[in-house]
Short mmCIF file of C-alpha atoms in Angstrom, two decimals:
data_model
loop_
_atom_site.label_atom_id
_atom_site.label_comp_id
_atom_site.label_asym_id
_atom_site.label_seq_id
_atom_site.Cartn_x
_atom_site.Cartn_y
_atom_site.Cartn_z
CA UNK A 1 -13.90 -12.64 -17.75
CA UNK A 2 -11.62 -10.78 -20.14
CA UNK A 3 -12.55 -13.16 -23.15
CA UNK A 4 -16.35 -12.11 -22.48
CA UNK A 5 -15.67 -8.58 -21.23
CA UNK A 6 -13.03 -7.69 -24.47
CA UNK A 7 -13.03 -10.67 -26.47
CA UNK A 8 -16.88 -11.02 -27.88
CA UNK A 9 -17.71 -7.54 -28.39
CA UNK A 10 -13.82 -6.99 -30.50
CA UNK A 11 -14.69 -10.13 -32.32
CA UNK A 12 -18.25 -9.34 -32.81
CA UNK A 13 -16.96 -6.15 -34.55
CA UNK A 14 -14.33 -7.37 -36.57
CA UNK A 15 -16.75 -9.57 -38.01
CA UNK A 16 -18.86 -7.03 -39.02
CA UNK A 17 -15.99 -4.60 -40.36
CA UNK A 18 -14.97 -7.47 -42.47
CA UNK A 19 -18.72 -8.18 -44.01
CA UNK A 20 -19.97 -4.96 -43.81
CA UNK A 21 -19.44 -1.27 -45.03
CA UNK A 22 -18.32 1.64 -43.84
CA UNK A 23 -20.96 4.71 -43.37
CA UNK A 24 -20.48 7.78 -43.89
CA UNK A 25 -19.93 8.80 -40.66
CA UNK A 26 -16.57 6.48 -40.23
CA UNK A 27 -15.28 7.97 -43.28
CA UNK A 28 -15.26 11.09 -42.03
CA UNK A 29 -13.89 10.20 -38.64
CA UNK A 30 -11.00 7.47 -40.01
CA UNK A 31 -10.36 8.03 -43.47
CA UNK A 32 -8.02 10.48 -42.86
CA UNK A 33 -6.87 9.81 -39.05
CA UNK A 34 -3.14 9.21 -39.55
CA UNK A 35 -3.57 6.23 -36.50
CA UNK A 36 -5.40 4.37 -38.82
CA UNK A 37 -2.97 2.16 -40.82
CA UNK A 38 -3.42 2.95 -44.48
CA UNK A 39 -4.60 -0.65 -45.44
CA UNK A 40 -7.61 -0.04 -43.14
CA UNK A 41 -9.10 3.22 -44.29
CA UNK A 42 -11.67 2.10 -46.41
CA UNK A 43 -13.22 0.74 -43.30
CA UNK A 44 -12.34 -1.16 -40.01
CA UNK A 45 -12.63 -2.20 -36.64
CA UNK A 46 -10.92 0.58 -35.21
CA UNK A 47 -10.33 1.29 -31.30
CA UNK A 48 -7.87 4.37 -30.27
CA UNK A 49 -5.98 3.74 -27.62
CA UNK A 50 -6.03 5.41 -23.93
CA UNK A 51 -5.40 5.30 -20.72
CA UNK A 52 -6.14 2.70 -18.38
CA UNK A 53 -6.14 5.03 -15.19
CA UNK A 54 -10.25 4.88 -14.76
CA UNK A 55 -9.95 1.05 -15.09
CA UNK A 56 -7.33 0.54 -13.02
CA UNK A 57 -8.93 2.81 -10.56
CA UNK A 58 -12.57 1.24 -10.33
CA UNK A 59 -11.26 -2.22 -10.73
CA UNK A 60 -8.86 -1.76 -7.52
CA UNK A 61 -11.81 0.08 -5.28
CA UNK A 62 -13.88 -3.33 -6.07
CA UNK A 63 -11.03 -5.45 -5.59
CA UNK A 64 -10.88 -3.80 -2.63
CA UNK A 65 -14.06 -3.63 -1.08
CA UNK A 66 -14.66 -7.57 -1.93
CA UNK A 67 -11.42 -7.70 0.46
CA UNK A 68 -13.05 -6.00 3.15
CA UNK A 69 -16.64 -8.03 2.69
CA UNK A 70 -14.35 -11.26 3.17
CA UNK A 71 -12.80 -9.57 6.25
CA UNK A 72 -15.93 -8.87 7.72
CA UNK A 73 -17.09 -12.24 7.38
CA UNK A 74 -14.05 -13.94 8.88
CA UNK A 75 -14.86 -12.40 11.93
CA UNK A 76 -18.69 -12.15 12.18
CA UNK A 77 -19.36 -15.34 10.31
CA UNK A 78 -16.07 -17.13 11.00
CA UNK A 79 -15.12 -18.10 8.09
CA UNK A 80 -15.41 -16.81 4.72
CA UNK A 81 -17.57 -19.19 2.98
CA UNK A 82 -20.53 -20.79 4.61
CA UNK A 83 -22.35 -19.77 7.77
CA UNK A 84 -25.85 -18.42 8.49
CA UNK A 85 -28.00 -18.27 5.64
CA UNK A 86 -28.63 -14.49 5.57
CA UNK A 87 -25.01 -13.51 5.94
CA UNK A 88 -24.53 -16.28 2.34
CA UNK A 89 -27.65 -14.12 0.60
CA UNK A 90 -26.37 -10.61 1.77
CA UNK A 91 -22.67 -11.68 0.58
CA UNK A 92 -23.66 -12.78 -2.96
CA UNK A 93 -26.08 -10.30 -3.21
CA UNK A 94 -23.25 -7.83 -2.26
CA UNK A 95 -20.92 -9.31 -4.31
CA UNK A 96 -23.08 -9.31 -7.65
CA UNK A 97 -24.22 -5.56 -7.10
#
């Protein structure tokens, strides 16, 4: 999940950084940005760092809430996998919304 989520797209643009050019736009925003390492200000992959807060937060309500879906189908279902055919369909379908 993190090599598709993070991995592709960084590695997708790395590979274009190193093939392609910079425009004119990114040498405005970077060329002088004292983040950017010197080496890399005629034009790179560049991502600034921040905070993880958002992520943290929306990734812990959905851990969350898949939690309380498994809950709820201990007891209704008894069990967490299997059981009635609806309650599989409304699970996955709940779980890949």
């Amino acid at each position: 999940n993190v090599f598709l989520g993070l991995g592709l797209p960084w590695m997708f643009g790395s590979i274009y950084w190193k093939v392609g050019e910079p425009s004119a736009k990114w040498i405005q925003k970077y060329s002088q940005d004292p983040e950017v390492p010197s080496g890399h200000r005629a034009g790179a992959f560049v991502v600034k760092a921040g905070t993880l807060g958002f992520s943290v937060a929306v990734f812990v309500a959905s851990a969350a809430t898949c939690l309380v879906m498994l809950l709820v189908r201990r007891y209704t279902c008894h069990g967490e996998l299997g059981g009635p055919r609806l309650a599989k369909y409304c699970s996955a379908a709940f779980s890949f919304s």
